[in-house]
Each structure stands twice: as C-alpha cells, then as structure tokens.
mmCIF file of C-alpha atoms in Angstrom:
data_model
loop_
_atom_site.group_PDB
_atom_site.id
_atom_site.type_symbol
_atom_site.label_atom_id
_atom_site.label_comp_id
_atom_site.label_asym_id
_atom_site.label_seq_id
_atom_site.Cartn_x
_atom_site.Cartn_y
_atom_site.Cartn_z
ATOM 1 C CA MET A 74 0.086 -0.041 0.011
ATOM 2 C CA ILE A 75 2.692 2.561 0.929
ATOM 3 C CA LEU A 76 4.598 1.332 -2.431
ATOM 4 C CA ILE A 77 1.411 2.146 -4.410
ATOM 5 C CA THR A 78 0.964 5.590 -2.615
ATOM 6 C CA ARG A 79 4.604 6.356 -3.228
ATOM 7 C CA CYS A 80 4.261 5.563 -7.155
ATOM 8 C CA ARG A 81 1.249 7.739 -7.275
ATOM 9 C CA MET A 82 2.669 10.674 -5.508
ATOM 10 C CA GLY A 83 5.844 10.001 -7.824
ATOM 11 C CA ALA A 84 3.680 10.112 -10.720
ATOM 12 C CA VAL A 85 1.661 13.161 -9.761
ATOM 13 C CA LEU A 86 4.981 14.984 -8.859
ATOM 14 C CA ALA A 87 6.427 14.248 -12.426
ATOM 15 C CA VAL A 88 3.280 15.447 -14.123
ATOM 16 C CA CYS A 89 3.434 18.633 -11.956
ATOM 17 C CA LEU A 90 6.982 19.298 -12.692
ATOM 18 C CA GLY A 91 6.504 18.597 -16.373
ATOM 19 C CA SER A 92 3.696 20.794 -16.506
ATOM 20 C CA MET A 93 5.759 23.618 -14.872
ATOM 21 C CA ILE A 94 8.585 22.915 -16.921
ATOM 22 C CA MET A 95 6.269 22.946 -20.165
ATOM 23 C CA GLY A 96 4.495 26.173 -18.806
ATOM 24 C CA SER A 97 7.811 28.031 -18.619
ATOM 25 C CA ILE A 98 8.892 27.447 -22.422
ATOM 26 C CA VAL A 99 8.335 30.872 -23.815
ATOM 27 C CA ILE A 100 7.539 30.457 -27.752
ATOM 28 C CA ALA A 101 9.088 33.681 -29.490
ATOM 29 C CA ALA A 102 6.586 35.736 -31.336
ATOM 30 C CA PRO A 103 7.396 36.151 -35.061
ATOM 31 C CA PRO A 104 9.389 39.244 -36.195
ATOM 32 C CA ALA A 105 7.309 42.226 -37.267
ATOM 33 C CA PRO A 106 7.225 42.007 -41.236
ATOM 34 C CA CYS A 107 8.660 45.269 -41.613
ATOM 35 C CA SER A 108 11.919 44.351 -39.850
ATOM 36 C CA LEU A 109 12.645 41.655 -42.373
ATOM 37 C CA LEU A 110 13.793 44.121 -45.159
ATOM 38 C CA THR A 111 15.505 47.304 -45.106
ATOM 39 C CA THR A 112 13.971 50.153 -47.185
ATOM 40 C CA ALA A 113 17.364 50.334 -48.919
ATOM 41 C CA GLU A 114 17.046 46.451 -49.820
ATOM 42 C CA VAL A 115 13.252 47.164 -51.095
ATOM 43 C CA GLU A 116 14.156 50.272 -53.333
ATOM 44 C CA GLN A 117 17.380 48.286 -54.740
ATOM 45 C CA ALA A 118 15.212 45.410 -55.889
ATOM 46 C CA VAL A 119 11.983 46.883 -56.827
ATOM 47 C CA GLY A 120 12.151 50.842 -57.000
ATOM 48 C CA LYS A 121 11.986 54.237 -55.485
ATOM 49 C CA LEU A 122 9.472 54.193 -52.368
ATOM 50 C CA LYS A 123 6.721 56.742 -52.220
ATOM 51 C CA GLY A 124 7.604 56.997 -48.419
ATOM 52 C CA THR A 125 8.010 54.829 -45.313
ATOM 53 C CA PRO A 126 6.365 51.361 -45.074
ATOM 54 C CA ARG A 127 2.799 51.336 -43.696
ATOM 55 C CA ILE A 128 1.693 48.606 -41.075
ATOM 56 C CA ASP A 129 -1.933 47.289 -41.100
ATOM 57 C CA LYS A 130 -3.451 44.560 -38.637
ATOM 58 C CA LEU A 131 -5.827 42.237 -39.712
ATOM 59 C CA GLY A 132 -6.938 40.403 -36.608
ATOM 60 C CA ASP A 133 -3.754 39.085 -35.132
ATOM 61 C CA THR A 134 -1.815 39.425 -38.224
ATOM 62 C CA THR A 135 0.361 42.333 -39.291
ATOM 63 C CA GLN A 136 1.190 43.278 -42.801
ATOM 64 C CA CYS A 137 3.958 45.506 -43.892
ATOM 65 C CA ILE A 138 3.043 47.578 -47.220
ATOM 66 C CA TYR A 139 5.654 49.288 -49.221
ATOM 67 C CA GLU A 140 4.175 51.646 -52.056
ATOM 68 C CA PHE A 141 6.327 52.688 -54.760
ATOM 69 C CA ALA A 142 6.860 56.126 -56.358
ATOM 70 C CA ASN A 143 5.277 55.046 -59.641
ATOM 71 C CA ALA A 144 1.826 54.746 -58.009
ATOM 72 C CA THR A 145 1.152 51.370 -59.325
ATOM 73 C CA SER A 146 3.615 48.979 -57.774
ATOM 74 C CA GLU A 147 3.074 47.705 -54.114
ATOM 75 C CA LEU A 148 5.142 45.082 -52.185
ATOM 76 C CA ASP A 149 3.175 43.277 -49.119
ATOM 77 C CA ILE A 150 4.885 41.360 -46.485
ATOM 78 C CA TRP A 151 2.926 39.054 -44.178
ATOM 79 C CA ILE A 152 4.154 36.419 -41.795
ATOM 80 C CA GLY A 153 2.257 33.338 -40.792
ATOM 81 C CA THR A 154 2.174 29.936 -39.411
ATOM 82 C CA ALA A 155 3.531 27.030 -41.446
ATOM 83 C CA ASP A 156 -0.051 25.514 -41.774
ATOM 84 C CA SER A 157 -0.920 28.217 -44.046
ATOM 85 C CA LEU A 158 0.992 27.046 -46.790
ATOM 86 C CA ALA A 159 -1.373 24.114 -47.514
ATOM 87 C CA PRO A 160 -4.565 26.455 -48.182
ATOM 88 C CA ALA A 161 -2.269 28.765 -50.211
ATOM 89 C CA ARG A 162 -1.177 25.731 -52.232
ATOM 90 C CA LYS A 163 -5.021 24.821 -52.798
ATOM 91 C CA ARG A 164 -6.129 28.200 -53.887
ATOM 92 C CA ALA A 165 -3.077 28.845 -56.223
ATOM 93 C CA LYS A 166 -3.925 29.543 -59.789
ATOM 94 C CA GLN A 167 -0.581 28.502 -61.450
ATOM 95 C CA PRO A 168 1.798 27.289 -58.588
ATOM 96 C CA VAL A 169 5.352 26.865 -59.136
ATOM 97 C CA VAL A 170 7.718 25.215 -56.867
ATOM 98 C CA VAL A 171 10.779 27.585 -56.051
ATOM 99 C CA ASN A 172 13.885 25.903 -54.807
ATOM 100 C CA GLY A 173 16.632 27.287 -52.760
ATOM 101 C CA ILE A 174 14.478 29.568 -50.563
ATOM 102 C CA GLY A 175 13.744 28.468 -47.075
ATOM 103 C CA ASP A 176 12.645 24.929 -46.223
ATOM 104 C CA GLU A 177 9.993 24.968 -49.182
ATOM 105 C CA ALA A 178 8.617 27.891 -51.108
ATOM 106 C CA ILE A 179 5.878 28.263 -53.934
ATOM 107 C CA MET A 180 5.417 31.110 -56.280
ATOM 108 C CA ASP A 181 1.919 31.787 -57.820
ATOM 109 C CA ARG A 182 0.584 34.293 -60.339
ATOM 110 C CA GLY A 183 -2.967 35.220 -61.055
ATOM 111 C CA ARG A 184 -4.774 34.438 -57.968
ATOM 112 C CA ILE A 185 -5.293 38.037 -56.864
ATOM 113 C CA ASP A 186 -5.155 39.403 -60.379
ATOM 114 C CA ALA A 187 -3.075 38.957 -63.691
ATOM 115 C CA ALA A 188 -0.101 41.553 -62.693
ATOM 116 C CA THR A 189 0.126 40.158 -59.194
ATOM 117 C CA VAL A 190 2.930 37.638 -57.940
ATOM 118 C CA GLU A 191 2.724 35.734 -54.589
ATOM 119 C CA LEU A 192 5.722 34.070 -53.118
ATOM 120 C CA HIS A 193 4.942 31.614 -50.118
ATOM 121 C CA THR A 194 7.987 30.721 -48.192
ATOM 122 C CA ARG A 195 8.375 28.303 -45.171
ATOM 123 C CA LYS A 196 11.025 28.327 -42.794
ATOM 124 C CA GLY A 197 10.441 26.055 -39.755
ATOM 125 C CA SER A 198 7.004 26.845 -38.254
ATOM 126 C CA LEU A 199 6.586 30.372 -40.068
ATOM 127 C CA VAL A 200 5.589 31.259 -43.675
ATOM 128 C CA LEU A 201 6.675 34.533 -45.155
ATOM 129 C CA LEU A 202 4.374 35.785 -47.838
ATOM 130 C CA LEU A 203 5.335 38.492 -50.226
ATOM 131 C CA ILE A 204 3.352 39.701 -52.733
ATOM 132 C CA LEU A 205 4.320 42.143 -55.603
ATOM 133 C CA SER A 206 2.206 43.833 -57.999
ATOM 134 C CA ASP A 207 2.684 45.738 -61.405
ATOM 135 C CA THR A 208 6.181 45.262 -61.538
ATOM 136 C CA PRO A 209 8.398 44.160 -64.454
ATOM 137 C CA GLY A 210 10.635 41.412 -63.450
ATOM 138 C CA ASP A 211 8.498 40.864 -60.460
ATOM 139 C CA GLU A 212 9.378 36.988 -60.079
ATOM 140 C CA ALA A 213 13.077 37.400 -59.878
ATOM 141 C CA LYS A 214 12.881 40.559 -57.473
ATOM 142 C CA LEU A 215 10.437 38.506 -55.199
ATOM 143 C CA LYS A 216 13.075 35.756 -54.888
ATOM 144 C CA ALA A 217 15.626 38.132 -54.283
ATOM 145 C CA LEU A 218 13.963 39.929 -51.666
ATOM 146 C CA ALA A 219 12.507 36.566 -50.252
ATOM 147 C CA GLN A 220 16.076 35.356 -49.920
ATOM 148 C CA LYS A 221 17.025 38.110 -47.646
ATOM 149 C CA ALA A 222 13.991 38.215 -45.495
ATOM 150 C CA VAL A 223 14.010 34.315 -44.865
ATOM 151 C CA ARG A 224 17.409 34.950 -43.160
ATOM 152 C CA ARG A 225 16.060 37.234 -40.839
ATOM 153 C CA LEU A 226 13.014 34.893 -39.646
#
C-alpha cells in the first residue's frame, strides 16, 4: 500500500514538474514584417519608394506595405504559421515550386489578379508571404527579396 501511494505521488510529482517546465517554455513571437527587409533593399530590388512602409493589422496578423513612387507597384509582406502553406497551395492558380529559398517555397501568379505575384516561403514553423504587383521582372525581384527576408525569420 505504501509502495502504491509513493508511486502515485511520484507520478503526480512528475506530471506537475512536467507541466511547470512546459509552462515555462516561452515561444518567441514572429518578427515584425517590416523588420525583415530594409527600405534600401526594397528600393534596390524594386524601385523608389513613395515613403516609409505602412503597417496594417488584420486580426492577429500584421502586414507591412511598401508603396512605390510609380503609384502602381506595391510590395506586401505577411508572416504566418506553417499551416497556412497548404491552403495557399490549394488556392493557387499557377503554383510553381521554388527551390533554394527557405524549407519550401511556392510562387503563384494570377490568384489576386494577372499583374500580381505571390511567393509563399516556409522556414521552420513560419511562412513568409511576399506579394508584388505591377512590377516588371517581379518574379526575380520577389525571389531576391525572399532570400534576404528568410534569413531574418
């Protein structure tokens, strides 16, 4: 009887300690989308900016929006969780696998409109989404920007 009680106490103690340890693990928040690229990097890749990037919040998600001096181009940066990649793949009109950026990446043109390209890049448990609209050579520019941004995730 004493042995059984000690075993139960030991099991309870193990569960409590495990809960305390697990409860003390801090999961880092993802970086702010505007911190992943400098304005100089964006201007070098895409063109002259209209001003500083704008931050928009949609629920728990933050978006960084770069508007360009040509008044038509725009670069949006979002950070989400890795589980957002599968739905993005399903919604894609013309998905293309992109190798060499993050753990996996897909590019899509045409889901939003014909002039807009999206690049979804997973690195670990996060997905970086870059959206570029109305920009000549947009696919190469998105890849170059994603390479830099993924290193800062």
